[in-house]
């Protein structure tokens, strides 16, 4: 008896999931615009993204600081990411 109820609940969940996907697809066509996941990701604003001034400040602080040998590789990777983000934003 419990297996039958479980199967009905799973079938209902699959049906609702499929129905929502179809609804989004139909609504996209009726609006003459289909929004893809890529465009949603590109329009997403990252509130925690650093500004150019913040990156410059961090790089300047790193430049003036002395680090232990064990910190060099993680620090190099971090600075590399900061520089890449800086060059992307400075364009």
CSV table of C-alpha atoms in Angstrom, one decimal:
chain,number,residue,atom,x,y,z
A,1,UNK,CA,0.0,0.0,0.0
A,2,UNK,CA,2.8,2.4,0.9
A,3,UNK,CA,4.6,1.7,-2.4
A,4,UNK,CA,1.4,2.6,-4.4
A,5,UNK,CA,1.1,5.9,-2.6
A,6,UNK,CA,4.8,6.6,-3.1
A,7,UNK,CA,4.5,5.8,-6.8
A,8,UNK,CA,1.4,8.1,-7.1
A,9,UNK,CA,3.3,11.0,-5.4
A,10,UNK,CA,6.3,10.5,-7.7
A,11,UNK,CA,4.1,10.4,-10.8
A,12,UNK,CA,2.4,13.6,-9.6
A,13,UNK,CA,5.7,15.3,-9.1
A,14,UNK,CA,6.9,14.3,-12.6
A,15,UNK,CA,3.6,15.5,-14.1
A,16,UNK,CA,3.8,18.9,-12.3
A,17,UNK,CA,7.5,19.4,-13.3
A,18,UNK,CA,6.7,18.6,-17.0
A,19,UNK,CA,3.6,20.8,-16.9
A,20,UNK,CA,5.7,23.8,-15.6
A,21,UNK,CA,8.3,23.2,-18.3
A,22,UNK,CA,5.7,23.1,-21.1
A,23,UNK,CA,3.9,26.2,-19.6
A,24,UNK,CA,7.2,28.2,-19.7
A,25,UNK,CA,7.8,27.1,-23.3
A,26,UNK,CA,4.3,28.0,-24.4
A,27,UNK,CA,4.4,31.4,-22.6
A,28,UNK,CA,7.7,32.1,-24.3
A,29,UNK,CA,6.3,31.5,-27.7
A,30,UNK,CA,3.2,33.5,-27.1
A,31,UNK,CA,5.3,36.5,-26.0
A,32,UNK,CA,7.4,36.1,-29.2
A,33,UNK,CA,10.4,35.9,-27.0
A,34,UNK,CA,12.1,32.8,-25.7
A,35,UNK,CA,14.5,33.6,-22.9
A,36,UNK,CA,17.3,31.1,-22.6
A,37,UNK,CA,19.3,30.2,-19.5
A,38,UNK,CA,22.4,31.9,-21.0
A,39,UNK,CA,20.6,35.2,-21.4
A,40,UNK,CA,19.4,34.9,-17.8
A,41,UNK,CA,22.9,34.3,-16.6
A,42,UNK,CA,24.3,37.2,-18.6
A,43,UNK,CA,21.7,39.6,-17.2
A,44,UNK,CA,22.5,38.5,-13.6
A,45,UNK,CA,24.2,41.2,-11.6
A,46,UNK,CA,26.7,39.9,-9.1
A,47,UNK,CA,26.3,42.1,-6.0
A,48,UNK,CA,29.5,40.8,-4.4
A,49,UNK,CA,31.7,41.5,-7.5
A,50,UNK,CA,34.6,43.9,-6.7
A,51,UNK,CA,34.9,47.3,-8.4
A,52,UNK,CA,38.0,48.4,-10.2
A,53,UNK,CA,38.9,50.7,-7.2
A,54,UNK,CA,38.5,47.8,-4.8
A,55,UNK,CA,40.7,45.5,-6.9
A,56,UNK,CA,43.4,48.2,-7.2
A,57,UNK,CA,43.3,48.6,-3.4
A,58,UNK,CA,43.7,44.9,-2.8
A,59,UNK,CA,46.6,44.6,-5.3
A,60,UNK,CA,48.3,47.5,-3.8
A,61,UNK,CA,48.0,46.0,-0.3
A,62,UNK,CA,49.3,42.7,-1.5
A,63,UNK,CA,52.3,44.5,-3.2
A,64,UNK,CA,53.3,46.1,0.1
A,65,UNK,CA,53.0,42.9,2.2
A,66,UNK,CA,55.5,40.1,3.0
A,67,UNK,CA,54.3,36.5,2.7
A,68,UNK,CA,55.6,33.1,3.8
A,69,UNK,CA,56.8,30.6,1.3
A,70,UNK,CA,53.8,28.4,1.8
A,71,UNK,CA,51.5,31.2,0.9
A,72,UNK,CA,53.1,32.0,-2.5
A,73,UNK,CA,51.2,29.6,-4.7
A,74,UNK,CA,47.7,30.4,-3.3
A,75,UNK,CA,48.5,34.1,-3.4
A,76,UNK,CA,49.7,33.9,-7.0
A,77,UNK,CA,46.4,32.2,-8.0
A,78,UNK,CA,44.4,34.9,-6.2
A,79,UNK,CA,46.4,37.8,-7.7
A,80,UNK,CA,46.0,36.2,-11.1
A,81,UNK,CA,42.2,36.1,-10.7
A,82,UNK,CA,42.2,39.7,-9.4
A,83,UNK,CA,44.2,40.9,-12.4
A,84,UNK,CA,42.0,39.1,-14.9
A,85,UNK,CA,38.9,40.6,-13.3
A,86,UNK,CA,40.5,44.0,-13.2
A,87,UNK,CA,41.4,43.9,-16.9
A,88,UNK,CA,37.9,42.7,-17.8
A,89,UNK,CA,36.3,45.6,-15.9
A,90,UNK,CA,38.8,48.2,-17.1
A,91,UNK,CA,37.9,47.7,-20.7
